[in-house]
mmCIF file of N, CA and C and ligand atoms in Angstrom:
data_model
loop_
_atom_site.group_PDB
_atom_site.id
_atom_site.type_symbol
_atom_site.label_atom_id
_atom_site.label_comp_id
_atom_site.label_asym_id
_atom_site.label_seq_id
_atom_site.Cartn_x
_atom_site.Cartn_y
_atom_site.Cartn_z
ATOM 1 N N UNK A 1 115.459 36.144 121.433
ATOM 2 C CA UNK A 1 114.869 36.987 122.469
ATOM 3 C C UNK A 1 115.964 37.494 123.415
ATOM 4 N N UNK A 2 115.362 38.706 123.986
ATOM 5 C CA UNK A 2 116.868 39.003 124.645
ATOM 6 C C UNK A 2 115.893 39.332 126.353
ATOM 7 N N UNK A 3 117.090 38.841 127.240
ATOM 8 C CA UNK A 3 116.308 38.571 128.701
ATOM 9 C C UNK A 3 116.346 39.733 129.097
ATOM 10 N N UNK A 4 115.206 40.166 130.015
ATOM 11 C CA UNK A 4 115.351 41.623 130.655
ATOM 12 C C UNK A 4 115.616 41.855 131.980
ATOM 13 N N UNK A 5 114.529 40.770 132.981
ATOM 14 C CA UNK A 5 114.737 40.724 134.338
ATOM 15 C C UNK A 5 113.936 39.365 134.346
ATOM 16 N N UNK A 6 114.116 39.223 135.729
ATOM 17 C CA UNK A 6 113.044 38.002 136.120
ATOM 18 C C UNK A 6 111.618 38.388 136.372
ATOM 19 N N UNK A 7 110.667 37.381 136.539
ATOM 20 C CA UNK A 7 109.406 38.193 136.288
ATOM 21 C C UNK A 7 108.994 39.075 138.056
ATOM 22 N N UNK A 8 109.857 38.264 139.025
ATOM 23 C CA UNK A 8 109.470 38.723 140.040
ATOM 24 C C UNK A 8 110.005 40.274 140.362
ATOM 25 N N UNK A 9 111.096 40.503 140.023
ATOM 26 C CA UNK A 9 111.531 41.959 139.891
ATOM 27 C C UNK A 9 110.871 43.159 139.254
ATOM 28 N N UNK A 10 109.554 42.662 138.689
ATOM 29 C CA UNK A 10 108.517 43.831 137.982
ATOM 30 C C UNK A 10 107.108 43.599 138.512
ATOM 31 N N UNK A 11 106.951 43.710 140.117
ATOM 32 C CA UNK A 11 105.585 43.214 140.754
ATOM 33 C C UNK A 11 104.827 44.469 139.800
ATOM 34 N N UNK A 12 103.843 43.739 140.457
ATOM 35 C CA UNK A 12 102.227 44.633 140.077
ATOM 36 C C UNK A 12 102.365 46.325 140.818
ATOM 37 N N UNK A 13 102.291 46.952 139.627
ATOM 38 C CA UNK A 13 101.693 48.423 139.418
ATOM 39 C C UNK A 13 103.276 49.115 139.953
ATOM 40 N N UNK A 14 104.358 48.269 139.311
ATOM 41 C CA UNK A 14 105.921 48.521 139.579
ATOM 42 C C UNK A 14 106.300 49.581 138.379
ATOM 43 N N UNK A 15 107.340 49.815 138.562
ATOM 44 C CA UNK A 15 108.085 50.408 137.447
ATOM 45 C C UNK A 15 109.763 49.944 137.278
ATOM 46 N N UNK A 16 110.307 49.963 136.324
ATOM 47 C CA UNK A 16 111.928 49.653 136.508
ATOM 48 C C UNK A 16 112.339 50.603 135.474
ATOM 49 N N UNK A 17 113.535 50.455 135.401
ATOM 50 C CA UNK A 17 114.427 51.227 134.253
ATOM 51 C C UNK A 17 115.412 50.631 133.901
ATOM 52 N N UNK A 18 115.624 50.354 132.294
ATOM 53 C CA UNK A 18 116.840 49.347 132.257
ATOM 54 C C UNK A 18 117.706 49.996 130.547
ATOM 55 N N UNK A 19 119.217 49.491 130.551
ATOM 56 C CA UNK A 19 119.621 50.272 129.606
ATOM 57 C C UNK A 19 119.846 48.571 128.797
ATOM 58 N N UNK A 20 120.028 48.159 127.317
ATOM 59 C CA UNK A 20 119.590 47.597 126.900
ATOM 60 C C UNK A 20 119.980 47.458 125.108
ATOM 61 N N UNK A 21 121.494 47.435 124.827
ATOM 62 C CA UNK A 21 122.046 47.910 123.469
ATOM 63 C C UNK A 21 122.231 49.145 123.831
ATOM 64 N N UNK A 22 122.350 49.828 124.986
ATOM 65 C CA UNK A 22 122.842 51.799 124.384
ATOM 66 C C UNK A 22 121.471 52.512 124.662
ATOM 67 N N UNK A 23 120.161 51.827 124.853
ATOM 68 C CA UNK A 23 119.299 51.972 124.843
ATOM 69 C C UNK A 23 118.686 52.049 126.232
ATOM 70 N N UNK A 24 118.405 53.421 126.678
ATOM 71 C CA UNK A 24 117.469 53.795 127.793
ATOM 72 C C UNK A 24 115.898 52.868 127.852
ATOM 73 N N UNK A 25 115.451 52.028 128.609
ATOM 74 C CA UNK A 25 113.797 51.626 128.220
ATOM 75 C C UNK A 25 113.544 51.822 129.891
ATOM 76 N N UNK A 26 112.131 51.339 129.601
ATOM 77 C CA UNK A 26 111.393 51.637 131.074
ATOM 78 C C UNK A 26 110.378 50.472 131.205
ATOM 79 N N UNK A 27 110.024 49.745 132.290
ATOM 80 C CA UNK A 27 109.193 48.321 132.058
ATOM 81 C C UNK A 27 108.296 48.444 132.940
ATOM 82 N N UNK A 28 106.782 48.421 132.659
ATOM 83 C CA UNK A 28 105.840 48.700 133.907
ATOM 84 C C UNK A 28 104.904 47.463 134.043
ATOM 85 N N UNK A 29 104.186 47.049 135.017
ATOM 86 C CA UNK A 29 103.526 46.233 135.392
ATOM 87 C C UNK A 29 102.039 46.862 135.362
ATOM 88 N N UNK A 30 101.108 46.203 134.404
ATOM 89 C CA UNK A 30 99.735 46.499 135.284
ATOM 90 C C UNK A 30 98.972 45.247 134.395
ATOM 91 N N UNK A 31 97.839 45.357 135.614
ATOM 92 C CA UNK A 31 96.947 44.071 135.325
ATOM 93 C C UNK A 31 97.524 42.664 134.888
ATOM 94 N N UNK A 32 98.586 42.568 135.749
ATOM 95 C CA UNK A 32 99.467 41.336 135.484
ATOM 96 C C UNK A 32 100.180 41.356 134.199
ATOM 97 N N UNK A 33 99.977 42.305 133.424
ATOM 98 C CA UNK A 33 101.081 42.399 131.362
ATOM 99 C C UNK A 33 102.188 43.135 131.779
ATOM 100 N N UNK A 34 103.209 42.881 131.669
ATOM 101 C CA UNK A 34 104.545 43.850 131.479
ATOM 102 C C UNK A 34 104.614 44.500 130.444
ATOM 103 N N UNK A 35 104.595 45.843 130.496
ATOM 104 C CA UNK A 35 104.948 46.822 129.190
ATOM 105 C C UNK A 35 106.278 47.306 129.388
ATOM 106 N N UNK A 36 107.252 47.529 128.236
ATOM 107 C CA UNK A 36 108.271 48.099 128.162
ATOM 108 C C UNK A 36 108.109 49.400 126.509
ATOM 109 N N UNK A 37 108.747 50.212 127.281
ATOM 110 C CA UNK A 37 108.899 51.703 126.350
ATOM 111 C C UNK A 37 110.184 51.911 126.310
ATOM 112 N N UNK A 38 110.723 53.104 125.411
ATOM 113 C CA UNK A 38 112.152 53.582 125.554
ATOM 114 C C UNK A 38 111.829 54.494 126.647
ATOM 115 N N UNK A 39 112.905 54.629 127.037
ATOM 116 C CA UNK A 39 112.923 55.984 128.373
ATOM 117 C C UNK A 39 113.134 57.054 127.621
ATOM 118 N N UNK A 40 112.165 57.881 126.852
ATOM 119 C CA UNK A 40 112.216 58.760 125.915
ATOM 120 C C UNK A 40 111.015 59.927 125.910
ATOM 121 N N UNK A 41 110.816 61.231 126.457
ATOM 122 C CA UNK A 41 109.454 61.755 126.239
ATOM 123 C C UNK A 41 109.521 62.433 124.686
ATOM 124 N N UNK A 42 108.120 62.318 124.443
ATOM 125 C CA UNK A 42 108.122 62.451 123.011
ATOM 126 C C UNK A 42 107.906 64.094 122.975
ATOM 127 N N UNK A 43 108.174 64.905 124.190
ATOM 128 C CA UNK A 43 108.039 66.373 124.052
ATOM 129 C C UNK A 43 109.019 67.183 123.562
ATOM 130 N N UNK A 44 110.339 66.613 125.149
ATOM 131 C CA UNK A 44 111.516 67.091 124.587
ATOM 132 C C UNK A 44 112.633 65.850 124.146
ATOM 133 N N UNK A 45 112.171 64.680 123.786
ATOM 134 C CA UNK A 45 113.024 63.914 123.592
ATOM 135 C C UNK A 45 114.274 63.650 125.184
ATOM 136 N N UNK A 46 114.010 63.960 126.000
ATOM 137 C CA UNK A 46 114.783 63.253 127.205
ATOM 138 C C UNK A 46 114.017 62.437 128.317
ATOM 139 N N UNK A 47 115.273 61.832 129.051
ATOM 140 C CA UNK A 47 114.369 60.845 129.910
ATOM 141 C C UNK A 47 113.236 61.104 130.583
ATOM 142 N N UNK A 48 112.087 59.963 130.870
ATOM 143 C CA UNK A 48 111.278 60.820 131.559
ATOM 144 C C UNK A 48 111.526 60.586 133.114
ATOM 145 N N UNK A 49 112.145 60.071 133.223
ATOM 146 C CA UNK A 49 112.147 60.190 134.995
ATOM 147 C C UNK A 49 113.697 60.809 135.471
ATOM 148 N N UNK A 50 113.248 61.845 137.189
ATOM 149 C CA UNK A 50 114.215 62.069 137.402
ATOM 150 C C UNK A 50 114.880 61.152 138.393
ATOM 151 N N UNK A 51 114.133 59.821 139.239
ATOM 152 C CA UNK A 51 114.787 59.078 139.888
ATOM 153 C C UNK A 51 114.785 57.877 138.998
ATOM 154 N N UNK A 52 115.976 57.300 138.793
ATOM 155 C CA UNK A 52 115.693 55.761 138.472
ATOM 156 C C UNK A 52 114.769 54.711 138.891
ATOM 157 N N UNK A 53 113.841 54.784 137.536
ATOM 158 C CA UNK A 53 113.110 53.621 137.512
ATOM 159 C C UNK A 53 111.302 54.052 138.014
ATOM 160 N N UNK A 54 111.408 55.476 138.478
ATOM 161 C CA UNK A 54 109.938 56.308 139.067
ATOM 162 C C UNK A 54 109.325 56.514 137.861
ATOM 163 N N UNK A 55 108.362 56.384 137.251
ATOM 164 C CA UNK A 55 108.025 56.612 135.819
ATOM 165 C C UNK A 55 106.384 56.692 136.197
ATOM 166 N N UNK A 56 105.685 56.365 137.540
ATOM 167 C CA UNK A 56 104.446 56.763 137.669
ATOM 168 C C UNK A 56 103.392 57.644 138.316
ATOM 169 N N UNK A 57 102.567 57.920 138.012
ATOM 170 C CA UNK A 57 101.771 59.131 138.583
ATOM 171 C C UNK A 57 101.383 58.409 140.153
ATOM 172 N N UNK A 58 100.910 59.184 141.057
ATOM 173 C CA UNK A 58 100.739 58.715 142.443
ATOM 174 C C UNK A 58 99.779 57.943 142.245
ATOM 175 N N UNK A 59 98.704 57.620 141.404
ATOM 176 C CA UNK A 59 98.176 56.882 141.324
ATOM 177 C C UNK A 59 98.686 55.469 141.207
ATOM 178 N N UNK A 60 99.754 55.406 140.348
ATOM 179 C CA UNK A 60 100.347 54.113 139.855
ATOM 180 C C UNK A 60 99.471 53.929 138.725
ATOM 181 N N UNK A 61 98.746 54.440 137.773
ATOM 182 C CA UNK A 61 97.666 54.368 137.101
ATOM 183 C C UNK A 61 98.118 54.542 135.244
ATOM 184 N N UNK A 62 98.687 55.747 135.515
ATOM 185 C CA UNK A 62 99.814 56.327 134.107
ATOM 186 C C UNK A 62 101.318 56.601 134.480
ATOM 187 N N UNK A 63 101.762 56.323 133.338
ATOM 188 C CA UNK A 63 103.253 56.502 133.065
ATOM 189 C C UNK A 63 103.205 58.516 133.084
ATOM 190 N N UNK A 64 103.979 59.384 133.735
ATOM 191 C CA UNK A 64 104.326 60.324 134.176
ATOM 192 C C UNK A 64 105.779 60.785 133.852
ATOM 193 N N UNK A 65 105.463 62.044 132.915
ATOM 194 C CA UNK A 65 106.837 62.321 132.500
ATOM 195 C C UNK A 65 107.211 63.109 133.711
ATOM 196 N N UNK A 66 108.760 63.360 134.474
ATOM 197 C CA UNK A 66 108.945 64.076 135.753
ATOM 198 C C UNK A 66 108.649 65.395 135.096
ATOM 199 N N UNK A 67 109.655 65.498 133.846
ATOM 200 C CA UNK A 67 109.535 67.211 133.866
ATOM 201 C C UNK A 67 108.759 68.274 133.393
ATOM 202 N N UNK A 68 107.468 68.118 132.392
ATOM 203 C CA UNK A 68 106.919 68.760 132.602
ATOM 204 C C UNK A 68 104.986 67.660 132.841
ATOM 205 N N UNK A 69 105.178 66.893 133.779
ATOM 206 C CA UNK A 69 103.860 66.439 133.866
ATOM 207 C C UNK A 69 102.878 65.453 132.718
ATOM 208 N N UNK A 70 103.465 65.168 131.563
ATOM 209 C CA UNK A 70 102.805 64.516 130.574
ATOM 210 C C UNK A 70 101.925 62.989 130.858
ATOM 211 N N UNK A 71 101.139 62.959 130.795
ATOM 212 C CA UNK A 71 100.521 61.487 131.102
ATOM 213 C C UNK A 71 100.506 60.527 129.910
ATOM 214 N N UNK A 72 101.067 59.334 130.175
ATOM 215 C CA UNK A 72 100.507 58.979 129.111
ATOM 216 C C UNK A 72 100.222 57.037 129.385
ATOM 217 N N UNK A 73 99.175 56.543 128.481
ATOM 218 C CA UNK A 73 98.429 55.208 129.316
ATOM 219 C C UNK A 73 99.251 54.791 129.230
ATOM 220 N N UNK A 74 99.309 53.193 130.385
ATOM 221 C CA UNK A 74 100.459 51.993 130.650
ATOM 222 C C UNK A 74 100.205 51.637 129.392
ATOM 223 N N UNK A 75 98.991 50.881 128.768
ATOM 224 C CA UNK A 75 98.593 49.835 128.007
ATOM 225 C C UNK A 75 99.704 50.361 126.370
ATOM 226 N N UNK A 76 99.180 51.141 125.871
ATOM 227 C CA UNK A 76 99.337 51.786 124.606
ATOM 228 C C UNK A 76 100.877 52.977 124.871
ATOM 229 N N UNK A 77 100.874 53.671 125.514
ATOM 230 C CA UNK A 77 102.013 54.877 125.736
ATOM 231 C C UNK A 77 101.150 56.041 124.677
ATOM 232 N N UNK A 78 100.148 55.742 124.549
ATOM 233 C CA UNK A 78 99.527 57.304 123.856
ATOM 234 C C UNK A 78 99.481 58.642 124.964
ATOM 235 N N UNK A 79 100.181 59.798 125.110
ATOM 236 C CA UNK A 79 99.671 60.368 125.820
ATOM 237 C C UNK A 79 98.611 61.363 125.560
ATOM 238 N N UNK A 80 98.075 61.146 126.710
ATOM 239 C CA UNK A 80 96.576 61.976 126.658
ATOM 240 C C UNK A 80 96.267 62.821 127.527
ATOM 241 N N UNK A 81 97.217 63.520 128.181
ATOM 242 C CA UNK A 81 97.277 64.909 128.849
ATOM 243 C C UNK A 81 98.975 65.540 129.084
ATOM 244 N N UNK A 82 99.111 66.591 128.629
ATOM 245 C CA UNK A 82 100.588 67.385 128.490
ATOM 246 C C UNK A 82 100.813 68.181 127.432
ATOM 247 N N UNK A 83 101.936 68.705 127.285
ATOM 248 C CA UNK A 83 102.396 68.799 125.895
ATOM 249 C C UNK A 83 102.732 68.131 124.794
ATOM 250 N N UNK A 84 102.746 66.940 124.726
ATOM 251 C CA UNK A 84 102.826 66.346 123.876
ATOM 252 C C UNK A 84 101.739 64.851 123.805
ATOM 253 N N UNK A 85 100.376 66.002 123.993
ATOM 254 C CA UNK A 85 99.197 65.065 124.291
ATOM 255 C C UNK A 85 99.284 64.455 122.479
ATOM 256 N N UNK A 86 98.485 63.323 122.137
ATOM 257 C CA UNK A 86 97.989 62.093 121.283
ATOM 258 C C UNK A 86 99.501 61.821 120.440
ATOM 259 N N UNK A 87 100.946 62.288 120.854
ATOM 260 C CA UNK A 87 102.017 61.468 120.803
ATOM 261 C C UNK A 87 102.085 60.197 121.434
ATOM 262 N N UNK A 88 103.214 59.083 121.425
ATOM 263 C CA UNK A 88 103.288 58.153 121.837
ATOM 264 C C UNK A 88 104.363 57.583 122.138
ATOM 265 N N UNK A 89 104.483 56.760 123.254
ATOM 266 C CA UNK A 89 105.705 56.470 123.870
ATOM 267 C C UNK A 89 106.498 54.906 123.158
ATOM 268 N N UNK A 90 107.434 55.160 122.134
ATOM 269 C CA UNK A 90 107.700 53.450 122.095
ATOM 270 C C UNK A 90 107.971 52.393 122.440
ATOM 271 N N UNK A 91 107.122 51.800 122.210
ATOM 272 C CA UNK A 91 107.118 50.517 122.698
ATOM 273 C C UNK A 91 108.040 49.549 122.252
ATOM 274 N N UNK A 92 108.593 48.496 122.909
ATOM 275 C CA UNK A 92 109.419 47.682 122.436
ATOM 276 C C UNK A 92 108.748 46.273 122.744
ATOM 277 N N UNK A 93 108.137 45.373 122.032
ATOM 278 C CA UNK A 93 107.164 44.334 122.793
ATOM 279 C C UNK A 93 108.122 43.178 123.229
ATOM 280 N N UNK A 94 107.658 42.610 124.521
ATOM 281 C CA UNK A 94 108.298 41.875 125.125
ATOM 282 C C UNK A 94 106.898 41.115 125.866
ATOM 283 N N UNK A 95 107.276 39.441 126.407
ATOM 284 C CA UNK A 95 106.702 38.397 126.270
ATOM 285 C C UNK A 95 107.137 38.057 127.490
ATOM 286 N N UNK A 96 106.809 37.043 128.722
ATOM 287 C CA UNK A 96 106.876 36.139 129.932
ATOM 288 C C UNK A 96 107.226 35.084 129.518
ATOM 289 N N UNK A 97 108.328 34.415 130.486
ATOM 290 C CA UNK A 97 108.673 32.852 129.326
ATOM 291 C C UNK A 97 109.490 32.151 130.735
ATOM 292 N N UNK A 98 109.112 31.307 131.418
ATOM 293 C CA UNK A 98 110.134 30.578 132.151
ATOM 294 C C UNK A 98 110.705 31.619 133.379
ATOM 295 N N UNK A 99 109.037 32.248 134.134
ATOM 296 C CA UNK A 99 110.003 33.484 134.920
ATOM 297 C C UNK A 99 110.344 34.266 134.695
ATOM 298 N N UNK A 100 110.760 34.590 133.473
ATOM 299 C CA UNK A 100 111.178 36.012 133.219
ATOM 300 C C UNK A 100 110.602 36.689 131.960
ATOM 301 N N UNK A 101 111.053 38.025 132.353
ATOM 302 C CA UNK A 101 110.335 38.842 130.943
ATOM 303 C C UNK A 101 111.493 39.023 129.914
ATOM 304 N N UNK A 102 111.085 39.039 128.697
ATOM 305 C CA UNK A 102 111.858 38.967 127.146
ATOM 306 C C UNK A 102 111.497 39.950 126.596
ATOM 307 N N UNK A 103 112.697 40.745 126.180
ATOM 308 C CA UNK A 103 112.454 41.525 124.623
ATOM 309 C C UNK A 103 112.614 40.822 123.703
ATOM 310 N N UNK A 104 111.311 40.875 122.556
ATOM 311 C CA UNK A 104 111.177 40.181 121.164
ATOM 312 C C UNK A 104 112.615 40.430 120.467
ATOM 313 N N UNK A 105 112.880 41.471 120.635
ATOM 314 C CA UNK A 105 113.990 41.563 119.577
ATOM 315 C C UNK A 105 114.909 43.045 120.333
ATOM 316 N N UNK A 106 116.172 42.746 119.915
ATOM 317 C CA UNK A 106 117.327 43.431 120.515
ATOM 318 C C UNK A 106 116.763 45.219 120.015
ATOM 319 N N UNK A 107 116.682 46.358 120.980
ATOM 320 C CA UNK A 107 115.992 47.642 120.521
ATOM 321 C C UNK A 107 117.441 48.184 119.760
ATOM 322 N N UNK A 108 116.805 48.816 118.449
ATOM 323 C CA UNK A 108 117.887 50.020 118.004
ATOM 324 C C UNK A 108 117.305 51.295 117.997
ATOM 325 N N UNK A 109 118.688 51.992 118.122
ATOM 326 C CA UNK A 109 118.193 53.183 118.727
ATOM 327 C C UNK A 109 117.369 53.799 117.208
ATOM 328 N N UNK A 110 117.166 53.376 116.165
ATOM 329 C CA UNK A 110 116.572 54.607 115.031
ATOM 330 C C UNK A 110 115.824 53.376 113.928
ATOM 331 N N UNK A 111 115.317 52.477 114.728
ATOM 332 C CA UNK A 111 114.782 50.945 114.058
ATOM 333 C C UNK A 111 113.056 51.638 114.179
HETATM 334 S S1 FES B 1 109.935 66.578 128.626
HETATM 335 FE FE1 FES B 1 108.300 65.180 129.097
HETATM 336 S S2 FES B 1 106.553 66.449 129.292
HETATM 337 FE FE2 FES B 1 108.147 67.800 128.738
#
């Protein structure tokens, strides 16, 4: 497993941004589960945020691409309003263990 942060550094309805093998990802908090994605929109293929680590709609509700508006759910990364609506954001699954959050397995960039 490879460590990401501690669990307290990803409160509830948070966002972070972390690089990770070469690898851009993004880690969000809701309903107490940590999700992690690549920092990747599946429209134009670049990051989706323009400040480090901002990745949510004012709601705090969906993940929010900055540049052209794409929504897409915390739970799954399907998005379901934008241009690149019923695409999906990848996921990299990661687990809580002793305080902190874990990636299952080290991300490659074309795995
Ligand atoms: S680059 Fe993300 S919605 Fe266009």
């Amino acid at each position: 497993m490879i460590p990401l942060c501690h669990s307290t550094e990803l409160p509830e309805g948070q966002s972070r941004s972390f690089t990770v093998n070469g690898l851009a990802l993004m880690a969000i908090r809701q309903h107490g589960l940590a999700h992690v994605y690549e920092n990747h929109c599946p429209h134009r293929g670049v990051r989706l945020d323009w400040q480090a680590g901002r990745f949510l709609d004012q709601s705090a509700s969906m993940i929010q691409c900055a540049h052209h508006g794409a929504l897409f759910l915390i739970e799954s990364g399907e998005c379901v309003a934008g241009p690149c609506s019923g695409d999906f954001l990848r996921q990299h699954p990661c687990i809580e263990h002793d305080g902190s959050i874990w990636l299952q397995s080290l991300p490659q960039r074309d795995s």
